[in-house]
Coordinates of C-alpha atoms in Angstrom, one line a residue:
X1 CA 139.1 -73.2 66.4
X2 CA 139.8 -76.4 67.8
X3 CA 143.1 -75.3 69.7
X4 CA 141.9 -75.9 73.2
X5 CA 141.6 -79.6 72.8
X6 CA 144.9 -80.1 70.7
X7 CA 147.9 -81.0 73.3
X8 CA 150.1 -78.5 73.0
X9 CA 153.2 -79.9 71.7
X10 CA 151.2 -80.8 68.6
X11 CA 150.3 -76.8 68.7
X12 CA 153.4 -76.1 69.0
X13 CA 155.1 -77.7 66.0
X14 CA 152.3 -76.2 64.0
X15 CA 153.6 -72.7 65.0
X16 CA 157.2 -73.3 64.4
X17 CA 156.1 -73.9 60.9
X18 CA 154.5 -70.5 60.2
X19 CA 157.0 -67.6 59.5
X20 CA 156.9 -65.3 62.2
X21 CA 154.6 -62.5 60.1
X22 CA 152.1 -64.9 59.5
X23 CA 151.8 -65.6 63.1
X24 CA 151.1 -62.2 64.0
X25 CA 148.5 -61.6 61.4
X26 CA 146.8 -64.6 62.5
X27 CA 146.9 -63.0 66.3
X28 CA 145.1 -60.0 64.8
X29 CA 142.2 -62.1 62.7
X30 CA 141.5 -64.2 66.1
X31 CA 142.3 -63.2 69.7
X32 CA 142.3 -66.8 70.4
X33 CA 145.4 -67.3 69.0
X34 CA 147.0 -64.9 71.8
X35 CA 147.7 -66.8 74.4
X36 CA 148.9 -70.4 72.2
X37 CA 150.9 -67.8 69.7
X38 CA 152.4 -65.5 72.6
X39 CA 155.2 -67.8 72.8
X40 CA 156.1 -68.4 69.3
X41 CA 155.6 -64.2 68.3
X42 CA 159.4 -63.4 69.0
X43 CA 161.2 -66.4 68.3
X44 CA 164.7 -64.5 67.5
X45 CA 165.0 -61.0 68.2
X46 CA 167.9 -58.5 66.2
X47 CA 169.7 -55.9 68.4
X48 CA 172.0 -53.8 65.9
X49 CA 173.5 -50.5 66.9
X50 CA 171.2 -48.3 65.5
X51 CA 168.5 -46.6 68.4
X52 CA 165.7 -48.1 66.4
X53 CA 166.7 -51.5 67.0
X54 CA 167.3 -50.5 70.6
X55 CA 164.4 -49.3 71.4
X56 CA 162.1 -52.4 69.6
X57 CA 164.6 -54.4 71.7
X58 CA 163.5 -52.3 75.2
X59 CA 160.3 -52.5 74.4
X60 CA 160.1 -56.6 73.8
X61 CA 162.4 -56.9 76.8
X62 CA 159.7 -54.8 78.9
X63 CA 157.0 -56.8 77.7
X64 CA 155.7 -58.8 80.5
X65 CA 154.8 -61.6 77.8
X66 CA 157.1 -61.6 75.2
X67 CA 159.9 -61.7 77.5
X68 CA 159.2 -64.4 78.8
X69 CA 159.5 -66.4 75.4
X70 CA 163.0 -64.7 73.3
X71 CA 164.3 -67.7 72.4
X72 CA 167.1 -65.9 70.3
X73 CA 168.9 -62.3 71.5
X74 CA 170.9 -61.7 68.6
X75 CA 173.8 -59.2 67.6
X76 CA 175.4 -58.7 65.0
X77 CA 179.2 -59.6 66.0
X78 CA 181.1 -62.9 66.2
X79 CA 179.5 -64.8 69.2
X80 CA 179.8 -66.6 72.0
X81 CA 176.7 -68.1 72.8
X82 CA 174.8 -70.1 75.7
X83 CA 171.8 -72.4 75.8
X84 CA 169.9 -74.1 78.5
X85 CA 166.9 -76.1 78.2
X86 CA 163.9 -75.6 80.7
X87 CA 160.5 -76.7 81.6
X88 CA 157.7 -74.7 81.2
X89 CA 156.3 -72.9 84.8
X90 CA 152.9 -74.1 84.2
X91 CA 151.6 -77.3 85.8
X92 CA 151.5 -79.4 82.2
X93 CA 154.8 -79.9 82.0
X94 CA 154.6 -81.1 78.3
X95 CA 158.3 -80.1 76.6
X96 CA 161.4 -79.4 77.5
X97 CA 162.3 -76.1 75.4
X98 CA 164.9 -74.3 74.1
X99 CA 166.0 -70.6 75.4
X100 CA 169.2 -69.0 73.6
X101 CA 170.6 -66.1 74.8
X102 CA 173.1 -64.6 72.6
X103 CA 175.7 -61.7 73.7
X104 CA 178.5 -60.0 71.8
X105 CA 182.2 -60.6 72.3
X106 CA 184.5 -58.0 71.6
X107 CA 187.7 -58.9 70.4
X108 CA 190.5 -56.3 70.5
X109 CA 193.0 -57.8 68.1
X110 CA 195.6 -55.5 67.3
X111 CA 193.8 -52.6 69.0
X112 CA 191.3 -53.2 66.2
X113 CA 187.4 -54.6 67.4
X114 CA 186.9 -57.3 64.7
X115 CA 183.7 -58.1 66.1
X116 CA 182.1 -54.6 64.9
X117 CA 182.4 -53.0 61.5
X118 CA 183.7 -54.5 58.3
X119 CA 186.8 -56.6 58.7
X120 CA 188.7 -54.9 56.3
X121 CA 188.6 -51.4 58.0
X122 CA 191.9 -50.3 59.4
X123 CA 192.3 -50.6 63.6
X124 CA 191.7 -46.7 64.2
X125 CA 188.2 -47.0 62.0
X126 CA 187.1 -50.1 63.8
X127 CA 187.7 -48.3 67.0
X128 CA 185.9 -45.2 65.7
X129 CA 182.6 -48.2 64.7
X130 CA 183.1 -49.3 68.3
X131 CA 182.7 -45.9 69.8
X132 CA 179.3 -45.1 67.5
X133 CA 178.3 -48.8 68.7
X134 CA 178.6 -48.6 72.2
X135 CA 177.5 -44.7 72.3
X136 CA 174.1 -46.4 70.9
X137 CA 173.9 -48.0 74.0
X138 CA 175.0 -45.4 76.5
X139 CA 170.9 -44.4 77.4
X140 CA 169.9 -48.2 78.1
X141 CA 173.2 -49.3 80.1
X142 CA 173.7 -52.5 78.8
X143 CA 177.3 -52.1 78.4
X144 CA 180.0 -52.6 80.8
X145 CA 183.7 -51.3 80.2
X146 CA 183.4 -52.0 76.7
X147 CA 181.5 -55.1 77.2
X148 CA 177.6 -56.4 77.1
X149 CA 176.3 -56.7 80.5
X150 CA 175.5 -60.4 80.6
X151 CA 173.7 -60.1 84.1
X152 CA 171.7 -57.0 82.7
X153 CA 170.9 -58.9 79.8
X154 CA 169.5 -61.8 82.0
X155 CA 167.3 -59.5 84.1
X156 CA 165.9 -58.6 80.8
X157 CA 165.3 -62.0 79.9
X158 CA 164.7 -63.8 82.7
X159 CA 164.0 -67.1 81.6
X160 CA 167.5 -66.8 80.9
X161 CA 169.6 -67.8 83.9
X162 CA 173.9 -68.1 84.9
X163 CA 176.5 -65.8 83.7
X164 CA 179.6 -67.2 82.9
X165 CA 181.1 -67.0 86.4
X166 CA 179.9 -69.8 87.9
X167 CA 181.3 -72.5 86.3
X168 CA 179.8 -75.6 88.5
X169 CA 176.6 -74.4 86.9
X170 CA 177.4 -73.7 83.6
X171 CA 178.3 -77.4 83.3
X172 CA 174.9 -78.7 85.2
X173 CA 172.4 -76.7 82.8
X174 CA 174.2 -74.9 79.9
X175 CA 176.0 -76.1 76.9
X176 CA 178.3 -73.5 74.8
X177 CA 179.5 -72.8 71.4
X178 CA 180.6 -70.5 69.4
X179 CA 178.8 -68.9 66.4
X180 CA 180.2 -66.4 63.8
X181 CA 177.4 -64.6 62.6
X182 CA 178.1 -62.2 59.1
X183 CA 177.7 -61.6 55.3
X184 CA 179.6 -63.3 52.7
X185 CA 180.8 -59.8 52.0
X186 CA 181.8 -59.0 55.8
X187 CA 183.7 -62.4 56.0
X188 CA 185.7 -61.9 52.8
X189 CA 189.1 -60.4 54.2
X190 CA 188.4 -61.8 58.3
X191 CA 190.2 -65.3 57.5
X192 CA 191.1 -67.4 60.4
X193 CA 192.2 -64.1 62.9
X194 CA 188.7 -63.5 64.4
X195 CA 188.3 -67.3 64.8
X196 CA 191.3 -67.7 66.3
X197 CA 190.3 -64.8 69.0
X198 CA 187.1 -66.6 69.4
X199 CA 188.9 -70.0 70.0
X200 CA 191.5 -68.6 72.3
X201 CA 188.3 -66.9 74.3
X202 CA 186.9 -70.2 74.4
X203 CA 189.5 -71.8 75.8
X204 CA 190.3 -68.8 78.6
X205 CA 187.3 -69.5 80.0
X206 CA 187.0 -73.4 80.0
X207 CA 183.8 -73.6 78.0
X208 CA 183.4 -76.9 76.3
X209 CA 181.5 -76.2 73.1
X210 CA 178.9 -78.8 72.0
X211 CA 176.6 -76.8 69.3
X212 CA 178.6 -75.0 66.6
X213 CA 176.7 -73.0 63.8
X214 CA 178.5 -71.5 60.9
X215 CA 176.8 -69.1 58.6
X216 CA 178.5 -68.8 54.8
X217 CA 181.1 -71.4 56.5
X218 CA 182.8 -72.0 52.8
X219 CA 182.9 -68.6 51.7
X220 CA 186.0 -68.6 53.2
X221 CA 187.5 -71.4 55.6
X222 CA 187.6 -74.1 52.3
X223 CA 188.6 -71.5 49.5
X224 CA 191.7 -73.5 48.1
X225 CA 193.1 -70.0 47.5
X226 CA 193.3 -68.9 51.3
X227 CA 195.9 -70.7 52.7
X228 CA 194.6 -71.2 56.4
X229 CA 193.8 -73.8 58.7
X230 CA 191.1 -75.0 60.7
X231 CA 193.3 -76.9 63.1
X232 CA 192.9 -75.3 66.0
X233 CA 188.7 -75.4 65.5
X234 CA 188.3 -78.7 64.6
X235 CA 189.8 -79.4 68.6
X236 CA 187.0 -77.8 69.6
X237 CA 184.6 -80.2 67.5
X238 CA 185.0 -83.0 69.8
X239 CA 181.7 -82.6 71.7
X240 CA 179.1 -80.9 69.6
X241 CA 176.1 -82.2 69.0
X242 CA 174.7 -80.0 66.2
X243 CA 175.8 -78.9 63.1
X244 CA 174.4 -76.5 60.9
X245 CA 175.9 -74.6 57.4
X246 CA 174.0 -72.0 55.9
X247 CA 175.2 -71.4 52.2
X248 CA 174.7 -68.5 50.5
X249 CA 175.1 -67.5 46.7
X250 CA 175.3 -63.9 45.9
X251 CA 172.6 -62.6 44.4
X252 CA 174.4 -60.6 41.9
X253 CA 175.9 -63.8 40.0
X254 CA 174.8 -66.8 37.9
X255 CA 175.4 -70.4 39.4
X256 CA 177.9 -70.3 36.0
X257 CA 180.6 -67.9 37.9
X258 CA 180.9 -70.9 40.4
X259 CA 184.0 -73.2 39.6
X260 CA 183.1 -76.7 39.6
X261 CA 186.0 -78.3 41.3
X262 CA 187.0 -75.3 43.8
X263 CA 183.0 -76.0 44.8
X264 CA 183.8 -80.0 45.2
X265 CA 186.9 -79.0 47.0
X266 CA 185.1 -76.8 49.5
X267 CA 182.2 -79.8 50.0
X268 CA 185.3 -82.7 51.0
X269 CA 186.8 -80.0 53.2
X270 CA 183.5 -79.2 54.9
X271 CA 183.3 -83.5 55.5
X272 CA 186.1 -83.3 56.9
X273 CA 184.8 -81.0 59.7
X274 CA 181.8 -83.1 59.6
X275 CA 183.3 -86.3 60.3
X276 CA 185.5 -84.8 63.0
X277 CA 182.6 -84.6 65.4
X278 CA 182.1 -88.0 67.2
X279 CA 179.4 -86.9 69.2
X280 CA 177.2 -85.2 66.5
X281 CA 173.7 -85.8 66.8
X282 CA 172.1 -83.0 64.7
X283 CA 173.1 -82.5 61.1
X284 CA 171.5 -80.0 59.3
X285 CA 173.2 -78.9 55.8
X286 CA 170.2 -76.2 54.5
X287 CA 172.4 -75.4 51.0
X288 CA 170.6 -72.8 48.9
X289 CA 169.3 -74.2 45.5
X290 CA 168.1 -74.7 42.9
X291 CA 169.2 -71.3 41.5
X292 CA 167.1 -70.2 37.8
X293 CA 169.9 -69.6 35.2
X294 CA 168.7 -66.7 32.9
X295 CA 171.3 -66.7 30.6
X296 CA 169.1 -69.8 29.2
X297 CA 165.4 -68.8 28.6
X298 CA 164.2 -72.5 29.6
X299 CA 161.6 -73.0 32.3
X300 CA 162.5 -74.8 35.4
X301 CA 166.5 -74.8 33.9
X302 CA 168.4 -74.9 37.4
X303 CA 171.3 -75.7 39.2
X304 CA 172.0 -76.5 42.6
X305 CA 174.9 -75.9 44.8
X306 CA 176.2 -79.2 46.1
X307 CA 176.6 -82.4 45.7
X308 CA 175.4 -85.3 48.4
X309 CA 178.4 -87.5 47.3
X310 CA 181.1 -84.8 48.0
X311 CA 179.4 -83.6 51.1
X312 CA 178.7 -86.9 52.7
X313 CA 180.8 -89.7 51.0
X314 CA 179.4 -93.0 49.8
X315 CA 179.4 -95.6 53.3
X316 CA 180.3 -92.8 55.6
X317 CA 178.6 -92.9 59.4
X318 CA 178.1 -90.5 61.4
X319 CA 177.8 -93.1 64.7
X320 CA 175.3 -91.2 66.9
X321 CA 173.0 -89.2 64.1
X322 CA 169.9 -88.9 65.1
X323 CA 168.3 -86.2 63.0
X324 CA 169.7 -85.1 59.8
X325 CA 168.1 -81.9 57.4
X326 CA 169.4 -81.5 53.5
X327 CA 168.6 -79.2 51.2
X328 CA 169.3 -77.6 47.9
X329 CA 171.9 -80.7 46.7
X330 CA 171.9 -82.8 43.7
X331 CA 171.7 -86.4 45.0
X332 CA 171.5 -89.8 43.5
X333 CA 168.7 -92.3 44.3
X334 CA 171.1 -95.0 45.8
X335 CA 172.7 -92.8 47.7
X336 CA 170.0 -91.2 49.8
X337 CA 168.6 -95.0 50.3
X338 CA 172.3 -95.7 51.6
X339 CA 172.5 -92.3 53.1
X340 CA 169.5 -94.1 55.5
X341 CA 171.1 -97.7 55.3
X342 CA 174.3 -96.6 57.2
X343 CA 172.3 -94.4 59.6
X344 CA 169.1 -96.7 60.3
X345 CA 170.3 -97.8 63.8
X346 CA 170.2 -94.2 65.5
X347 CA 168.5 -91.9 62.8
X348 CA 165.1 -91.1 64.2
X349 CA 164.4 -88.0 61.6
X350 CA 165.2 -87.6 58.0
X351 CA 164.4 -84.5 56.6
X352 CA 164.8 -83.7 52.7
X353 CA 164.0 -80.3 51.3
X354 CA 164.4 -78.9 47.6
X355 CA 166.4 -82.0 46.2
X356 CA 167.2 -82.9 42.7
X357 CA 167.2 -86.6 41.7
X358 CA 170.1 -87.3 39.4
X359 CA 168.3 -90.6 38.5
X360 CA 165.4 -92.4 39.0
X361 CA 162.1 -90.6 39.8
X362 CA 161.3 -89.3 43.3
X363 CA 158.6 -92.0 44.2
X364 CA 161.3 -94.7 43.8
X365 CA 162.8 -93.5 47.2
X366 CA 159.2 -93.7 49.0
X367 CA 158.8 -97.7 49.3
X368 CA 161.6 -98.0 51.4
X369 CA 161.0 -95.3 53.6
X370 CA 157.9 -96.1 54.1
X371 CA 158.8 -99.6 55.3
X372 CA 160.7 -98.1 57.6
X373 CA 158.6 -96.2 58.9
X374 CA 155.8 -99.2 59.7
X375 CA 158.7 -101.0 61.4
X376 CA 159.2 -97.7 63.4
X377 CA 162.5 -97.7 62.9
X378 CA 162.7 -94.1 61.2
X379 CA 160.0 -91.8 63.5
X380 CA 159.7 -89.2 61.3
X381 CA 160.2 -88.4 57.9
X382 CA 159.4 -85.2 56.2
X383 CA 159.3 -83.9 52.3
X384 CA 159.7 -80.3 51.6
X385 CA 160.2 -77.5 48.7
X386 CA 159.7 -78.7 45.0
X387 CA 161.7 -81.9 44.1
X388 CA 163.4 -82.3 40.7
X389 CA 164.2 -84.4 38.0
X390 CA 167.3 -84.7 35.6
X391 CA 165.8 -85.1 32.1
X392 CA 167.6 -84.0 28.3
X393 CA 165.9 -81.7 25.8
X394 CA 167.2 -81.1 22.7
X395 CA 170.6 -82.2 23.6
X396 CA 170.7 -80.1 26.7
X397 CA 170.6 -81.3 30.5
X398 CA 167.8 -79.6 32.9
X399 CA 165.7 -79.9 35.6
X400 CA 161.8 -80.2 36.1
X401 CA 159.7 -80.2 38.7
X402 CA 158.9 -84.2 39.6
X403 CA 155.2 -83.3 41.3
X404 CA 153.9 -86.8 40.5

């Protein structure tokens, strides 16, 4: 195979590119692959309240391997979340890696449990979800007066270390954030009330966030027909580091149900948040896209989500960027090679995934990038997904792939 003489961060990066399935059929076709794969097999593990789940989270939990390596306990609930960084045991101390452990917070607002059930249940039915939820639980004793066990939860995973009552070392080897994890459908009536409980939990218990992930974020903080704010979150913002939005379309409508401008509203609001983050290092903005429109029986007719101008405006910086991801966005030639030009004197990684080139052709943006890249003053750079060009047929506007 080759593996043994590879150094292991190179190893590594090659696994965090294969899907988790892949990985495990690999470990069946060659044994060798145990012992490099072992740590890369369970990379984000699902608890929901069903005893299935349970149980295929006991039994990775009482795996004297696998354990070792969760890098993600995840339930489905709004979140608080910790992170610490560690080195590995072994004498080759090569990276510093991530652990995540992940733990529910329930929020009784209103003597209703927002954090289990849909949000639009009344408070009697969301107590009735809470009582199925935690009588899942009741034969593994993970729960404590309503609450996950934290310390149980770390004995589980013991790579994972500090409950949030020591405080001295919480600010030595843990950072904090908070992380509302649901479906566009869950989130449609919650509004700001569960992130204002969040917030306010935050706050209780002096924990300075500085990684906050979002999922479906403009499904409903930027609607222009929700009258909220994000006020009281974007205090929070002041020392995060990464950034993540992951946008979803539903499945069950074309790209022509979304409103042009309400979209572009949404994409100023969400720089807004963006640019509110001083200390932001990590930018990743994975939009969906392209999306096929059927109601036009043209091959490789698409459209994409968002725009690079109204997410990141023209000469905006981001002072202390050191890696940023995009995806699924129309963009315009000058103003990814500007996108670069404001960021060249921190950015170390520029990753672009699924883009579509309102003008010029894609190998236009190489030269420069790659001059960058011999004065090493861009690390890494990295090309993935199908890219796209604008071009007209027959008086209509499409896109097709650009694979030259």
């Amino acid at each position: 195979m080759g593996f043994d003489t590879v150094p292991r961060e190179i190893v590594d990066q090659i696994c965090e590119s294969v899907s988790a399935p892949t990985l495990r059929s690999l470990r069946l076709v060659c044994r060798r692959l145990e012992a490099i794969a072992s740590s890369h097999v369970f990379r984000h593990v699902l608890a929901r309240a069903s005893k299935s789940s349970i149980e295929n989270f006991s039994a990775i939990a009482n795996h004297p391997v696998h354990s070792q390596h969760v890098r993600y306990l995840f339930y489905t609930a709004g979140c608080i979340f910790r992170y610490h960084h560690f080195r590995p045991l072994a004498v080759d101390e090569y990276l510093e890696r991530w652990r995540v452990v992940e733990y529910s917070l329930t929020i009784d607002h209103q003597r209703g449990y927002y954090s289990v059930g849909s949000p639009r249940l009344e408070p009697s039915q969301h107590r009735a979800n809470h009582e199925v939820y935690m009588a899942a639980w009741e034969d593994h004793e993970h729960v404590v007066h309503g609450k996950h066990d934290v310390d149980l939860l770390t004995e589980l995973l013991p790579n994972s270390q500090t409950s949030l009552a020591s405080q001295c070392r919480i600010n030595q080897y843990h950072r904090f954030g908070i992380r509302l994890a649901a479906t566009p459908k869950s989130l449609a009536g919650l509004r700001l009330r569960r992130v204002k409980a969040i917030t306010d939990a935050i706050v209780a218990n002096s924990i300075h966030p500085t990684w906050f992930c979002h999922s479906c974020i403009h499904h409903y903080f930027f609607d222009p027909h929700i009258n909220t704010t994000i006020h009281d979150l974007i205090l929070l913002l002041d020392n995060l580091a990464y950034f993540e939005i992951a946008s979803r379309m539903s499945k069950n409508k074309s790209p022509f149900h979304f409103d042009t401008c309400r979209t572009s509203l949404r994409q100023r609001a969400l720089w807004t948040m963006i640019a509110a983050m001083p200390n932001l290092e990590v930018l990743s903005l994975p939009f969906n896209g392209p999306h096929r429109i059927e109601k036009y029986p043209v091959r490789h007719y698409v459209t994409f989500e968002a725009d690079l101008h109204h997410v990141i405006p023209p000469h905006s910086v981001i002072p202390k960027l050191k890696r940023l991801c995009l995806a699924g966005m129309e963009a315009r030639l000058d103003e990814l090679l500007g996108l670069y030009k404001w960021h060249r004197a921190t950015l170390k990684t520029f990753e672009l995934a699924t883009i579509g080139l309102v003008d010029g052709l894609w190998y236009d943006l190489l030269p420069p990038l790659k001059g960058a890249l011999a004065q090493d003053t861009l690390p890494e750079i990295f090309f993935r997904g199908h890219i796209f060009r604008r071009e007209k047929e027959r008086g209509m506007e499409m896109w097709r792939f650009d694979d030259r």
